[in-house]
């Protein structure tokens, strides 16, 4: 019996490690892509706004407001990433539950 | 597996289930209504912002209606459990001391009317903020 439980626990442990690697690999890749796109968008906006200020289409006050608005938008994007991390964690937890169920079912059979 | 081992395994199984009970969700599930409302409100809000080329006082009927719908939506989101991120996103979007929709509306009210280029640039930011809220909602687990 002790060896059965040891084997079962080892199966679950290995499964959880594999599940964690798979679950968070994609998330980390998404974070990297999001960070790059935030930087590129910010760079593009600043360049365009500077030209619009030079042309007299935007005032310096407008520019300051837009830059602060961009900062607020980044805060909102960070909240999306924070929420996405929680979602990924919930998916991982569900995966752990499924793994435990299937491992135990295979031992009981 | 021997028959006599089964009770021990069942006890072990129950023990694990208790552990699993602690694995409660950390964020709200996907809500189709939220997605539809955010998409609809985005269009209404951008429409209101377009009107900032005109005098604020001439647009009060339109602005009041959209602001009321935003408040109703915020109240709906407050009723959803574990919805902190979406609520915080809406807080930033609607905050009059911040620089997205709420701040834009206050600026329009103070200045009377706003320049077209500024409006269009601000619309890009506000539109992107709405897109982020939908993006988060769509990532949530569908039950």
Coordinates of N, CA and C in Angstrom, one line a residue:
Chain A
X1 N 0.8 -1.2 0.0 CA 0.0 0.0 0.0 C 0.9 1.3 0.0
X2 N 1.9 1.2 0.9 CA 2.8 2.4 1.0 C 3.5 2.7 -0.3
X3 N 3.9 1.6 -1.0 CA 4.5 1.8 -2.3 C 3.6 2.3 -3.4
X4 N 2.3 1.9 -3.3 CA 1.2 2.4 -4.2 C 1.1 3.9 -4.1
X5 N 1.0 4.3 -2.8 CA 0.8 5.8 -2.5 C 2.0 6.5 -3.0
X6 N 3.2 6.0 -2.7 CA 4.4 6.7 -3.1 C 4.4 6.8 -4.7
X7 N 4.0 5.8 -5.4 CA 4.0 5.8 -6.8 C 3.0 6.9 -7.3
X8 N 1.8 6.8 -6.6 CA 0.7 7.7 -7.0 C 1.2 9.2 -6.8
X9 N 1.8 9.4 -5.6 CA 2.3 10.8 -5.3 C 3.3 11.3 -6.3
X10 N 4.2 10.3 -6.7 CA 5.3 10.7 -7.6 C 4.6 11.0 -9.0
X11 N 3.6 10.2 -9.4 CA 2.9 10.5 -10.7 C 2.3 11.9 -10.6
X12 N 1.6 12.2 -9.5 CA 1.0 13.5 -9.4 C 2.0 14.6 -9.4
X13 N 3.1 14.4 -8.6 CA 4.1 15.4 -8.6 C 4.7 15.7 -9.9
X14 N 5.0 14.7 -10.7 CA 5.6 14.9 -12.0 C 4.6 15.6 -12.9
X15 N 3.3 15.2 -12.8 CA 2.2 15.7 -13.6 C 2.1 17.2 -13.3
X16 N 2.2 17.6 -12.0 CA 2.0 19.0 -11.7 C 3.2 19.8 -12.2
X17 N 4.4 19.3 -12.2 CA 5.5 20.0 -12.7 C 5.4 20.2 -14.2
X18 N 4.9 19.2 -14.9 CA 4.7 19.3 -16.3 C 3.6 20.3 -16.7
X19 N 2.5 20.2 -15.9 CA 1.4 21.1 -16.0 C 1.8 22.6 -15.8
X20 N 2.6 22.8 -14.8 CA 3.0 24.2 -14.4 C 3.9 24.8 -15.6
X21 N 4.8 23.9 -16.1 CA 5.7 24.4 -17.2 C 4.8 24.8 -18.4
X22 N 3.9 23.9 -18.7 CA 3.0 24.2 -19.9 C 2.1 25.4 -19.7
X23 N 1.5 25.5 -18.5 CA 0.6 26.5 -18.2 C 1.2 27.9 -18.3
X24 N 2.4 28.1 -17.7 CA 2.9 29.4 -17.5 C 3.9 29.8 -18.7
X25 N 4.3 28.8 -19.5 CA 5.3 29.1 -20.6 C 4.6 30.1 -21.5
X26 N 3.3 29.8 -21.9 CA 2.6 30.6 -22.9 C 2.3 32.0 -22.3
X27 N 2.0 32.0 -21.0 CA 1.7 33.3 -20.3 C 2.9 34.2 -20.3
X28 N 4.1 33.7 -20.0 CA 5.3 34.5 -19.9 C 5.6 35.0 -21.3
X29 N 5.3 34.2 -22.3 CA 5.6 34.6 -23.7 C 4.6 35.8 -24.0
X30 N 3.4 35.7 -23.6 CA 2.4 36.8 -23.8 C 2.8 38.1 -23.2
X31 N 3.3 38.0 -21.9 CA 3.8 39.1 -21.2 C 4.9 39.8 -22.0
X32 N 5.8 39.0 -22.5 CA 6.9 39.6 -23.3 C 6.4 40.3 -24.5
X33 N 5.5 39.7 -25.2 CA 4.9 40.3 -26.4 C 4.2 41.6 -26.1
X34 N 3.4 41.6 -25.0 CA 2.6 42.8 -24.5 C 3.6 43.9 -24.2
X35 N 4.6 43.6 -23.4 CA 5.6 44.7 -23.0 C 6.2 45.3 -24.2
X36 N 6.6 44.5 -25.2 CA 7.2 45.1 -26.5 C 6.2 45.9 -27.2
X37 N 4.9 45.5 -27.3 CA 3.9 46.3 -28.0 C 3.6 47.6 -27.3
X38 N 3.6 47.5 -25.9 CA 3.4 48.8 -25.2 C 4.5 49.8 -25.5
X39 N 5.7 49.3 -25.5 CA 6.8 50.2 -25.7 C 6.7 50.8 -27.1
X40 N 6.5 50.0 -28.1 CA 6.4 50.4 -29.5 C 5.3 51.4 -29.7
X41 N 4.1 51.2 -29.1 CA 2.9 52.1 -29.2 C 3.3 53.4 -28.5
X42 N 3.9 53.4 -27.4 CA 4.3 54.6 -26.6 C 5.2 55.4 -27.5
X43 N 6.2 54.8 -28.0 CA 7.2 55.5 -28.9 C 6.5 56.1 -30.1
X44 N 5.7 55.4 -30.7 CA 5.0 55.9 -31.9 C 4.1 57.1 -31.5
X45 N 3.4 57.0 -30.4 CA 2.5 58.1 -30.0 C 3.3 59.4 -29.7
X46 N 4.4 59.2 -28.9 CA 5.2 60.4 -28.5 C 5.7 61.1 -29.7
X47 N 6.2 60.3 -30.7 CA 6.8 60.9 -31.9 C 5.7 61.7 -32.7
X48 N 4.5 61.1 -32.8 CA 3.4 61.7 -33.5 C 2.9 63.0 -32.8
X49 N 2.8 62.9 -31.5 CA 2.3 64.1 -30.7 C 3.3 65.2 -30.8
X50 N 4.6 64.9 -30.8 CA 5.6 65.9 -30.9 C 5.5 66.7 -32.2
X51 N 5.2 65.9 -33.3 CA 5.1 66.6 -34.6 C 3.8 67.5 -34.6
X52 N 2.7 66.9 -34.0 CA 1.5 67.7 -33.9 C 1.6 69.0 -33.1
X53 N 2.5 68.9 -32.0 CA 2.8 70.1 -31.2 C 3.5 71.1 -32.1
X54 N 4.5 70.6 -32.8 CA 5.3 71.5 -33.7 C 4.5 72.2 -34.8
X55 N 3.5 71.4 -35.3 CA 2.6 72.0 -36.3 C 1.5 72.9 -35.7
X56 N 1.4 72.9 -34.4 CA 0.4 73.8 -33.8 C -1.0 73.1 -33.7
X57 N -1.0 71.8 -34.0 CA -2.3 71.1 -33.9 C -2.7 70.7 -32.5
X58 N -1.6 70.6 -31.6 CA -1.8 70.3 -30.2 C -1.0 71.3 -29.4
X59 N -1.6 71.7 -28.3 CA -0.9 72.6 -27.4 C 0.0 71.8 -26.4
X60 N 0.9 72.5 -25.7 CA 1.7 71.8 -24.7 C 0.8 71.1 -23.6
X61 N -0.3 71.9 -23.3 CA -1.2 71.4 -22.3 C -1.9 70.1 -22.8
X62 N -2.2 70.1 -24.1 CA -2.8 68.9 -24.7 C -1.8 67.7 -24.6
X63 N -0.6 68.0 -24.9 CA 0.5 67.0 -24.9 C 0.6 66.4 -23.5
X64 N 0.7 67.3 -22.5 CA 0.8 66.8 -21.1 C -0.4 65.9 -20.8
X65 N -1.6 66.3 -21.2 CA -2.8 65.5 -20.9 C -2.7 64.1 -21.6
X66 N -2.3 64.1 -22.8 CA -2.2 62.9 -23.6 C -1.1 61.9 -23.0
X67 N 0.0 62.5 -22.6 CA 1.1 61.6 -22.0 C 0.6 61.0 -20.7
X68 N -0.2 61.8 -19.9 CA -0.7 61.3 -18.6 C -1.8 60.2 -19.0
X69 N -2.5 60.5 -20.0 CA -3.6 59.5 -20.5 C -2.9 58.2 -20.9
X70 N -1.8 58.3 -21.6 CA -1.1 57.1 -22.0 C -0.6 56.3 -20.8
X71 N -0.2 57.0 -19.8 CA 0.3 56.4 -18.5 C -0.9 55.7 -17.9
X72 N -2.1 56.3 -17.9 CA -3.3 55.6 -17.3 C -3.6 54.4 -18.1
X73 N -3.5 54.5 -19.5 CA -3.8 53.3 -20.3 C -2.8 52.2 -20.0
X74 N -1.5 52.5 -19.7 CA -0.6 51.4 -19.4 C -1.0 50.8 -18.0
X75 N -1.5 51.6 -17.1 CA -2.0 51.0 -15.8 C -3.1 50.0 -16.1
X76 N -4.0 50.4 -17.1 CA -5.1 49.5 -17.4 C -4.6 48.2 -18.1
X77 N -3.6 48.3 -18.9 CA -3.0 47.2 -19.6 C -2.3 46.3 -18.5
X78 N -1.7 46.8 -17.6 CA -1.0 46.1 -16.5 C -2.1 45.3 -15.7
X79 N -3.3 45.9 -15.5 CA -4.4 45.2 -14.8 C -4.9 44.0 -15.7
X80 N -4.9 44.2 -17.0 CA -5.3 43.1 -17.9 C -4.3 41.9 -17.7
X81 N -3.0 42.2 -17.6 CA -1.9 41.2 -17.4 C -2.1 40.6 -16.0
X82 N -2.4 41.4 -15.0 CA -2.6 40.8 -13.7 C -3.8 39.9 -13.7
X83 N -4.9 40.3 -14.3 CA -6.0 39.4 -14.4 C -5.7 38.1 -15.2
X84 N -4.9 38.3 -16.3 CA -4.6 37.1 -17.1 C -3.7 36.1 -16.2
X85 N -2.9 36.6 -15.4 CA -2.1 35.8 -14.5 C -3.0 35.0 -13.6
X86 N -4.0 35.7 -13.0 CA -5.0 35.0 -12.1 C -5.8 33.9 -12.9
X87 N -6.1 34.2 -14.1 CA -6.9 33.2 -15.0 C -6.0 32.0 -15.2
X88 N -4.7 32.3 -15.5 CA -3.8 31.2 -15.8 C -3.6 30.3 -14.5
X89 N -3.6 31.0 -13.4 CA -3.5 30.2 -12.1 C -4.7 29.4 -11.9
X90 N -5.9 29.9 -12.2 CA -7.1 29.1 -12.0 C -7.1 27.9 -13.0
X91 N -6.7 28.1 -14.2 CA -6.6 27.0 -15.2 C -5.6 25.9 -14.6
X92 N -4.5 26.4 -14.1 CA -3.5 25.5 -13.5 C -4.1 24.7 -12.4
X93 N -4.8 25.4 -11.5 CA -5.5 24.7 -10.4 C -6.5 23.6 -10.8
X94 N -7.3 24.0 -11.9 CA -8.2 23.0 -12.4 C -7.5 21.8 -13.0
X95 N -6.3 22.1 -13.7 CA -5.5 21.1 -14.2 C -5.0 20.1 -13.2
X96 N -4.6 20.7 -12.0 CA -4.1 19.9 -10.9 C -5.3 19.0 -10.4
X97 N -6.5 19.5 -10.2 CA -7.6 18.7 -9.8 C -7.9 17.6 -10.7
X98 N -7.9 17.9 -12.0 CA -8.1 16.8 -13.1 C -7.0 15.7 -13.0
X99 N -5.8 16.2 -12.8 CA -4.7 15.3 -12.8 C -4.8 14.3 -11.6
X100 N -5.1 14.9 -10.4 CA -5.3 14.1 -9.2 C -6.4 13.0 -9.4
X101 N -7.5 13.5 -9.9 CA -8.7 12.6 -10.2 C -8.3 11.4 -11.1
X102 N -7.6 11.8 -12.2 CA -7.3 10.7 -13.2 C -6.2 9.8 -12.6
X103 N -5.3 10.3 -11.8 CA -4.2 9.5 -11.3 C -4.8 8.5 -10.3
X104 N -5.7 9.0 -9.4 CA -6.3 8.1 -8.4 C -7.2 7.1 -9.1
X105 N -8.0 7.5 -10.1 CA -8.9 6.6 -10.8 C -8.1 5.4 -11.4
X106 N -6.9 5.8 -12.0 CA -6.1 4.7 -12.6 C -5.5 3.7 -11.6
X107 N -5.3 4.2 -10.3 CA -4.7 3.3 -9.3 C -5.9 2.4 -8.7
X108 N -7.1 3.0 -8.5 CA -8.2 2.3 -7.9 C -8.7 1.2 -8.9
X109 N -8.6 1.4 -10.2 CA -9.1 0.4 -11.2 C -8.6 -1.0 -11.0
Chain B
X1 N -4.1 -3.9 -7.7 CA -4.3 -3.4 -6.4 C -5.2 -4.3 -5.6
X2 N -4.7 -4.7 -4.3 CA -5.5 -5.6 -3.5 C -6.7 -4.9 -3.0
X3 N -7.8 -5.7 -2.7 CA -9.1 -5.2 -2.3 C -9.0 -4.5 -0.9
X4 N -8.1 -5.1 0.0 CA -8.0 -4.5 1.4 C -7.3 -3.1 1.4
X5 N -6.7 -2.8 0.3 CA -6.0 -1.5 0.2 C -7.0 -0.3 -0.2
X6 N -8.2 -0.7 -0.7 CA -9.1 0.3 -1.3 C -9.6 1.3 -0.2
X7 N -9.9 0.8 1.1 CA -10.4 1.9 2.0 C -9.3 2.9 2.3
X8 N -8.1 2.5 2.4 CA -7.0 3.4 2.6 C -6.9 4.4 1.5
X9 N -7.0 3.9 0.3 CA -7.0 4.8 -0.9 C -8.1 5.8 -0.9
X10 N -9.3 5.3 -0.5 CA -10.5 6.2 -0.5 C -10.3 7.3 0.5
X11 N -9.7 6.9 1.7 CA -9.4 8.0 2.7 C -8.4 9.0 2.1
X12 N -7.4 8.5 1.5 CA -6.4 9.3 0.8 C -7.0 10.2 -0.2
X13 N -8.0 9.7 -1.0 CA -8.7 10.4 -2.0 C -9.5 11.5 -1.4
X14 N -10.2 11.2 -0.2 CA -11.0 12.2 0.5 C -10.1 13.3 1.0
X15 N -9.0 13.0 1.5 CA -8.0 13.9 2.0 C -7.6 14.9 0.9
X16 N -7.3 14.3 -0.3 CA -6.9 15.1 -1.4 C -8.0 16.1 -1.8
X17 N -9.2 15.5 -1.8 CA -10.4 16.3 -2.2 C -10.6 17.6 -1.3
X18 N -10.3 17.4 0.0 CA -10.4 18.5 1.0 C -9.3 19.6 0.6
X19 N -8.2 19.1 0.2 CA -7.1 20.0 -0.3 C -7.6 20.8 -1.5
X20 N -8.3 20.0 -2.4 CA -8.7 20.6 -3.7 C -9.8 21.7 -3.4
X21 N -10.6 21.5 -2.3 CA -11.7 22.4 -2.0 C -11.1 23.8 -1.7
X22 N -9.8 23.8 -1.3 CA -9.2 25.1 -1.0 C -8.8 25.8 -2.3
X23 N -8.9 25.0 -3.4 CA -8.5 25.6 -4.7 C -9.6 26.4 -5.4
X24 N -10.1 27.4 -4.7 CA -11.2 28.2 -5.2 C -10.7 29.2 -6.3
X25 N -11.6 29.6 -7.2 CA -11.1 30.5 -8.3 C -10.6 31.8 -7.7
X26 N -9.6 32.5 -8.4 CA -9.1 33.7 -7.9 C -9.7 34.9 -8.7
X27 N -10.4 34.6 -9.8 CA -11.0 35.7 -10.6 C -12.3 35.3 -11.1
X28 N -13.2 36.3 -11.4 CA -14.5 35.9 -11.9 C -14.5 35.2 -13.2
X29 N -15.6 34.5 -13.5 CA -15.7 33.7 -14.8 C -16.0 34.7 -15.9
X30 N -15.9 34.2 -17.1 CA -16.3 35.0 -18.3 C -17.8 35.4 -18.2
X31 N -18.1 36.6 -18.7 CA -19.5 37.1 -18.7 C -19.8 37.7 -20.1
X32 N -20.7 37.1 -20.8 CA -21.0 37.6 -22.2 C -21.6 39.0 -22.1
X33 N -22.4 39.2 -21.1 CA -23.1 40.5 -20.9 C -22.1 41.6 -20.8
X34 N -21.0 41.4 -20.0 CA -19.9 42.4 -19.8 C -19.3 42.7 -21.2
X35 N -19.0 41.7 -22.0 CA -18.4 41.9 -23.3 C -19.3 42.8 -24.2
X36 N -20.5 42.5 -24.2 CA -21.5 43.2 -25.0 C -21.6 44.7 -24.6
X37 N -21.7 44.8 -23.2 CA -21.9 46.2 -22.7 C -20.6 47.0 -22.9
X38 N -19.4 46.5 -22.7 CA -18.2 47.2 -22.9 C -18.1 47.7 -24.4
X39 N -18.4 46.8 -25.3 CA -18.4 47.1 -26.7 C -19.4 48.2 -27.1
X40 N -20.6 48.1 -26.5 CA -21.6 49.1 -26.8 C -21.2 50.4 -26.2
X41 N -20.7 50.4 -24.9 CA -20.3 51.6 -24.3 C -19.2 52.3 -24.9
X42 N -18.3 51.5 -25.5 CA -17.1 52.1 -26.2 C -17.6 53.0 -27.4
X43 N -18.6 52.5 -28.1 CA -19.1 53.3 -29.2 C -19.8 54.5 -28.7
X44 N -20.6 54.4 -27.7 CA -21.3 55.6 -27.1 C -20.3 56.6 -26.6
X45 N -19.3 56.1 -25.9 CA -18.3 57.1 -25.3 C -17.6 57.8 -26.4
X46 N -17.1 57.1 -27.4 CA -16.4 57.7 -28.5 C -17.3 58.7 -29.3
X47 N -18.6 58.4 -29.3 CA -19.5 59.3 -30.0 C -19.6 60.6 -29.2
X48 N -19.7 60.5 -27.8 CA -19.7 61.6 -26.9 C -18.5 62.5 -27.1
X49 N -17.3 61.8 -27.2 CA -16.1 62.5 -27.3 C -16.0 63.3 -28.6
X50 N -16.5 62.7 -29.7 CA -16.6 63.4 -31.0 C -17.3 64.8 -30.8
X51 N -18.3 64.8 -29.9 CA -19.1 66.0 -29.7 C -18.3 67.1 -29.0
X52 N -17.1 66.8 -28.5 CA -16.4 67.8 -27.7 C -15.9 69.0 -28.6
X53 N -16.1 68.8 -29.9 CA -15.7 69.9 -30.8 C -16.8 71.0 -30.7
X54 N -17.9 70.6 -30.1 CA -19.0 71.6 -29.8 C -18.9 72.1 -28.4
X55 N -19.8 73.1 -28.0 CA -19.8 73.6 -26.7 C -20.4 72.5 -25.7
X56 N -19.8 72.4 -24.6 CA -20.2 71.3 -23.6 C -21.7 71.5 -23.2
X57 N -22.1 72.7 -23.0 CA -23.5 72.9 -22.5 C -24.5 72.5 -23.5
X58 N -24.1 72.5 -24.8 CA -25.1 72.1 -25.8 C -25.2 70.6 -26.0
X59 N -24.4 69.9 -25.2 CA -24.3 68.4 -25.4 C -24.7 67.7 -24.1
X60 N -25.3 68.4 -23.1 CA -25.5 67.8 -21.8 C -26.5 66.6 -21.8
X61 N -27.4 66.6 -22.7 CA -28.4 65.5 -22.8 C -27.6 64.2 -23.2
X62 N -26.8 64.3 -24.2 CA -26.1 63.2 -24.7 C -25.1 62.7 -23.6
X63 N -24.3 63.6 -23.0 CA -23.3 63.2 -22.1 C -23.9 62.6 -20.8
X64 N -25.0 63.2 -20.4 CA -25.7 62.7 -19.2 C -26.1 61.2 -19.4
X65 N -26.7 61.0 -20.6 CA -27.2 59.6 -20.9 C -26.1 58.6 -20.9
X66 N -25.0 58.9 -21.5 CA -23.9 58.0 -21.6 C -23.2 57.8 -20.3
X67 N -23.1 58.9 -19.5 CA -22.5 58.8 -18.2 C -23.3 57.9 -17.3
X68 N -24.6 58.0 -17.4 CA -25.5 57.2 -16.6 C -25.4 55.7 -16.9
X69 N -25.3 55.4 -18.2 CA -25.1 54.0 -18.7 C -23.8 53.5 -18.2
X70 N -22.8 54.3 -18.1 CA -21.5 53.9 -17.6 C -21.6 53.5 -16.1
X71 N -22.3 54.4 -15.4 CA -22.5 54.2 -13.9 C -23.3 52.9 -13.7
X72 N -24.3 52.7 -14.5 CA -25.1 51.5 -14.4 C -24.2 50.2 -14.6
X73 N -23.4 50.3 -15.6 CA -22.5 49.2 -15.9 C -21.5 48.9 -14.8
X74 N -21.0 50.0 -14.2 CA -20.1 49.9 -13.1 C -20.7 49.2 -11.9
X75 N -22.0 49.6 -11.6 CA -22.7 48.9 -10.5 C -22.9 47.5 -10.8
X76 N -23.2 47.1 -12.1 CA -23.3 45.7 -12.4 C -22.0 44.9 -12.1
X77 N -20.9 45.5 -12.6 CA -19.6 44.9 -12.4 C -19.3 44.7 -10.9
X78 N -19.8 45.6 -10.1 CA -19.5 45.5 -8.6 C -20.2 44.3 -8.0
X79 N -21.3 43.8 -8.7 CA -22.0 42.7 -8.1 C -21.3 41.4 -8.4
X80 N -20.3 41.4 -9.4 CA -19.6 40.1 -9.7 C -18.5 39.8 -8.7
X81 N -18.5 38.6 -8.2 CA -17.4 38.3 -7.2 C -16.0 38.2 -7.8
X82 N -15.0 38.6 -7.1 CA -13.6 38.5 -7.5 C -13.4 39.2 -8.9
X83 N -13.9 40.4 -8.9 CA -13.8 41.2 -10.2 C -12.9 42.4 -10.0
X84 N -12.0 42.4 -9.1 CA -11.1 43.5 -8.8 C -10.5 44.2 -10.0
X85 N -9.9 43.4 -10.9 CA -9.1 44.0 -12.0 C -10.0 44.8 -12.9
X86 N -11.2 44.2 -13.3 CA -12.1 44.9 -14.2 C -12.6 46.2 -13.5
X87 N -12.9 46.1 -12.2 CA -13.4 47.3 -11.5 C -12.3 48.4 -11.4
X88 N -11.1 48.0 -11.2 CA -10.0 48.9 -11.2 C -9.7 49.6 -12.5
X89 N -9.9 48.8 -13.6 CA -9.8 49.3 -15.0 C -10.9 50.4 -15.2
X90 N -12.1 50.1 -14.8 CA -13.2 51.1 -14.9 C -13.0 52.3 -14.1
X91 N -12.4 52.1 -12.9 CA -12.1 53.3 -12.0 C -11.2 54.2 -12.7
X92 N -10.1 53.7 -13.3 CA -9.1 54.5 -14.0 C -9.8 55.2 -15.2
X93 N -10.6 54.5 -15.9 CA -11.3 55.0 -17.1 C -12.2 56.2 -16.8
X94 N -12.9 56.0 -15.7 CA -14.0 57.0 -15.4 C -13.5 58.1 -14.4
X95 N -12.3 57.9 -13.8 CA -11.8 58.9 -12.8 C -11.6 60.3 -13.4
X96 N -12.3 61.3 -12.8 CA -12.2 62.6 -13.4 C -10.8 63.3 -13.1
X97 N -10.1 62.7 -12.1 CA -8.7 63.2 -11.8 C -7.7 62.5 -12.6
X98 N -8.1 61.5 -13.3 CA -7.1 60.8 -14.2 C -7.2 61.4 -15.6
X99 N -6.6 60.8 -16.6 CA -6.6 61.4 -18.0 C -7.1 60.5 -19.1
X100 N -8.2 59.8 -18.8 CA -8.8 59.0 -19.9 C -10.2 59.6 -20.1
X101 N -11.3 58.8 -20.0 CA -12.6 59.4 -20.3 C -13.1 60.4 -19.2
X102 N -13.0 60.1 -18.0 CA -13.4 61.0 -16.9 C -12.7 62.3 -16.9
X103 N -11.4 62.2 -17.1 CA -10.6 63.5 -17.2 C -10.9 64.3 -18.4
X104 N -11.1 63.6 -19.5 CA -11.5 64.3 -20.8 C -12.8 65.0 -20.6
X105 N -13.8 64.4 -20.0 CA -15.1 65.0 -19.8 C -14.9 66.3 -18.9
X106 N -14.1 66.2 -17.8 CA -13.9 67.3 -16.9 C -13.2 68.5 -17.7
X107 N -12.3 68.1 -18.5 CA -11.5 69.1 -19.3 C -12.4 69.8 -20.3
X108 N -13.3 69.0 -20.9 CA -14.2 69.6 -21.9 C -15.2 70.6 -21.2
X109 N -15.7 70.2 -20.0 CA -16.6 71.0 -19.2 C -15.9 72.3 -18.8
X110 N -14.6 72.2 -18.4 CA -13.9 73.4 -18.0 C -13.6 74.3 -19.1
X111 N -13.2 73.7 -20.3 CA -12.7 74.5 -21.4 C -13.9 75.0 -22.3
X112 N -15.0 74.3 -22.2 CA -16.1 74.7 -23.1 C -16.2 73.8 -24.3
X113 N -15.0 73.8 -25.1 CA -14.9 72.9 -26.2 C -13.4 72.6 -26.5
X114 N -13.2 71.5 -27.2 CA -11.8 71.0 -27.4 C -11.4 70.9 -28.8
X115 N -10.1 70.9 -29.1 CA -9.6 70.8 -30.5 C -9.8 69.4 -31.1
X116 N -10.0 69.4 -32.4 CA -10.2 68.1 -33.1 C -9.1 67.1 -33.0
X117 N -7.8 67.6 -33.2 CA -6.7 66.7 -33.1 C -6.6 66.1 -31.7
X118 N -6.7 67.0 -30.7 CA -6.7 66.4 -29.3 C -7.8 65.4 -29.1
X119 N -9.0 65.7 -29.6 CA -10.1 64.8 -29.4 C -9.8 63.4 -30.0
X120 N -9.3 63.5 -31.3 CA -9.0 62.2 -32.0 C -7.9 61.4 -31.3
X121 N -6.9 62.1 -30.8 CA -5.8 61.4 -30.1 C -6.3 60.8 -28.8
X122 N -7.1 61.6 -28.1 CA -7.6 61.1 -26.8 C -8.6 59.9 -27.0
X123 N -9.3 59.9 -28.1 CA -10.2 58.8 -28.5 C -9.4 57.5 -28.7
X124 N -8.2 57.6 -29.2 CA -7.4 56.4 -29.5 C -7.1 55.8 -28.1
X125 N -6.8 56.6 -27.1 CA -6.4 56.1 -25.8 C -7.6 55.5 -25.1
X126 N -8.7 56.2 -25.1 CA -10.0 55.7 -24.5 C -10.5 54.4 -25.1
X127 N -10.4 54.4 -26.5 CA -10.8 53.2 -27.2 C -10.0 52.0 -26.8
X128 N -8.7 52.3 -26.7 CA -7.7 51.2 -26.3 C -8.0 50.7 -24.9
X129 N -8.4 51.6 -24.0 CA -8.7 51.2 -22.6 C -10.0 50.3 -22.6
X130 N -11.0 50.6 -23.4 CA -12.1 49.7 -23.5 C -11.7 48.4 -24.1
X131 N -10.8 48.4 -25.1 CA -10.4 47.1 -25.7 C -9.7 46.2 -24.7
X132 N -8.9 46.9 -23.8 CA -8.2 46.1 -22.7 C -9.2 45.4 -21.8
X133 N -10.3 46.2 -21.5 CA -11.3 45.6 -20.6 C -12.0 44.3 -21.2
X134 N -12.3 44.5 -22.5 CA -12.8 43.3 -23.3 C -11.8 42.2 -23.3
X135 N -10.6 42.6 -23.6 CA -9.5 41.6 -23.7 C -9.4 40.7 -22.4
X136 N -9.4 41.4 -21.3 CA -9.4 40.6 -20.0 C -10.6 39.7 -19.9
X137 N -11.8 40.3 -20.2 CA -13.0 39.5 -20.1 C -13.0 38.2 -20.9
X138 N -12.5 38.4 -22.2 CA -12.5 37.3 -23.1 C -11.5 36.2 -22.7
X139 N -10.5 36.6 -21.9 CA -9.5 35.6 -21.4 C -10.1 34.7 -20.3
X140 N -11.1 35.2 -19.6 CA -11.7 34.6 -18.4 C -12.2 33.2 -18.8
X141 N -12.3 32.3 -17.8 CA -12.7 30.9 -18.0 C -14.2 30.9 -18.3
X142 N -14.6 30.2 -19.4 CA -16.0 30.1 -19.8 C -16.6 28.9 -19.1
X143 N -17.7 29.1 -18.3 CA -18.3 28.0 -17.6 C -19.6 27.5 -18.2

